[in-house]
Coordinates of C-alpha atoms in Angstrom, one line a residue:
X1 CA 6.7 -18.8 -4.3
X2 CA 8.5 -15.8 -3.1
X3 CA 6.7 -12.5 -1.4
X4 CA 7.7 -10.4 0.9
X5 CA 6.2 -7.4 3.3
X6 CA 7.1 -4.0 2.2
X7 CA 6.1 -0.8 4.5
X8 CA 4.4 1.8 2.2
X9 CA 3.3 5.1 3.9
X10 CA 3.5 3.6 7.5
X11 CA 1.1 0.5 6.2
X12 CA 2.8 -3.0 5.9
X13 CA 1.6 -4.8 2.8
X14 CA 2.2 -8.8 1.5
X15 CA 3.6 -8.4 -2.0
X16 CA 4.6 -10.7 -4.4
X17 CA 5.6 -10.6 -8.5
X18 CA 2.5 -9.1 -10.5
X19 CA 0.7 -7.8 -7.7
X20 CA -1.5 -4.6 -7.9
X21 CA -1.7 -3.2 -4.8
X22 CA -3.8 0.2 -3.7
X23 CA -1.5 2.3 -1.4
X24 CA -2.4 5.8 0.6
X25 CA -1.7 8.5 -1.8
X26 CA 2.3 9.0 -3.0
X27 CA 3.4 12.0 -4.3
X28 CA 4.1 10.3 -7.7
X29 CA 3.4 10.5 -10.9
X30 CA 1.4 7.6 -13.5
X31 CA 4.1 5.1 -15.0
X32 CA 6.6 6.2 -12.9
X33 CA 9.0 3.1 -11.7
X34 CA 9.6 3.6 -7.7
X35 CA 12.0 1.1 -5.7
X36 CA 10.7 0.2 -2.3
X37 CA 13.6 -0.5 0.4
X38 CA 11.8 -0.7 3.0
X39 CA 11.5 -4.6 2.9
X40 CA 10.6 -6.3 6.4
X41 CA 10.5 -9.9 5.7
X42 CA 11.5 -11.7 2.5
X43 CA 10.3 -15.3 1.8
X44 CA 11.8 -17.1 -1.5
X45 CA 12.1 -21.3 -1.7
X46 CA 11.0 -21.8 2.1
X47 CA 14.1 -19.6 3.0
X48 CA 12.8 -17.2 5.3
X49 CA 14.9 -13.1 6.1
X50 CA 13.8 -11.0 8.6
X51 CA 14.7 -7.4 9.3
X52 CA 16.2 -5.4 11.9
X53 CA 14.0 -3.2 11.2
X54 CA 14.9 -4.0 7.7
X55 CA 16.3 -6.4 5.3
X56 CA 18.6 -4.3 3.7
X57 CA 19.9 -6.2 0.4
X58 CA 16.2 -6.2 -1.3
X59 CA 14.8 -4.2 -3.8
X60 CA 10.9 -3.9 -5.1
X61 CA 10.5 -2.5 -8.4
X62 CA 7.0 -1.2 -8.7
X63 CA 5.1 0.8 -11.2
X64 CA 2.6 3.6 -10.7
X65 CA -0.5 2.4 -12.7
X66 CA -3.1 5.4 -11.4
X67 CA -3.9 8.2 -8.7
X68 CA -7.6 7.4 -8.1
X69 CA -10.6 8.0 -5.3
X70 CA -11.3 4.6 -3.1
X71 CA -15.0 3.4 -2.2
X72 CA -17.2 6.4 -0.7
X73 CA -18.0 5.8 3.6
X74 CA -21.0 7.1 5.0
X75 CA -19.9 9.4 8.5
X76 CA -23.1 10.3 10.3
X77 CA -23.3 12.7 13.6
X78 CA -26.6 11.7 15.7
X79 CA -27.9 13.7 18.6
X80 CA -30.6 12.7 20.5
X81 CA -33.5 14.6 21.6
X82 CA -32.5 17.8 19.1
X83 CA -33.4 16.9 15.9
X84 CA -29.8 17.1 15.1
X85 CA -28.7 14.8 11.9
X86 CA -25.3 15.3 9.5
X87 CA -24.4 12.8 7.4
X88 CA -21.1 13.5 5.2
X89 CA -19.4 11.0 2.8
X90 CA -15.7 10.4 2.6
X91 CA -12.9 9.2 -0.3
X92 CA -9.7 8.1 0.5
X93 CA -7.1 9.5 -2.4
X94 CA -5.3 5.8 -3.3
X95 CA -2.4 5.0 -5.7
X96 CA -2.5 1.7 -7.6
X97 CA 0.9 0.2 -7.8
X98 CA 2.2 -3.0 -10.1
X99 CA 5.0 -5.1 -8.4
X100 CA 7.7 -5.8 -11.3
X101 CA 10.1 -7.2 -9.5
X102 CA 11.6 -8.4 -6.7
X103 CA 15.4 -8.5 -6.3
X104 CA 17.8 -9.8 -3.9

């Protein structure tokens, strides 16, 4: 099995071939193909690379499958004593990415 830990947005994420993975909004656009270089650790056949920071000879193809809103969260503001209640909700702007590939 091969997979390897890409950093995405300042977020480290375990990908591997045919993964859809939801990522903090990217400025790109739906069935776009984007290479990700900024590989950390690559694992294929027990072999085992490690970056410093990076490993520099792989690539991750990935395609853009959507631009979408994540799960709503409740944030509530409580003081006590003064009748004083707000309750907002919050949704994180995600992309969906497909891995394609991973080359070394």
């Amino acid at each position: 099995m091969e997979y390897a830990v890409v950093r995405i947005g300042g977020k480290q994420y375990k990908v591997s071939k045919g993964d859809i993975i939801d990522v903090d909004k990217q400025d790109m656009k739906v069935n776009d193909q984007v290479v990700l270089d900024d590989v950390l650790l690559f694992v294929s056949d027990g072999k085992t690379k490690i970056g410093n920071p990076r490993v520099s000879d792989v690539k991750i193809k990935a395609k853009v499958l959507i631009q979408k809103k994540g799960k709503k969260i409740r944030v509530a503001k409580f003081k006590a004593k003064v009748r004083y209640r707000r309750v907002m909700g919050f949704r994180s702007q995600l992309t969906s990415l497909e891995v394609i590939s991973i080359a070394s």
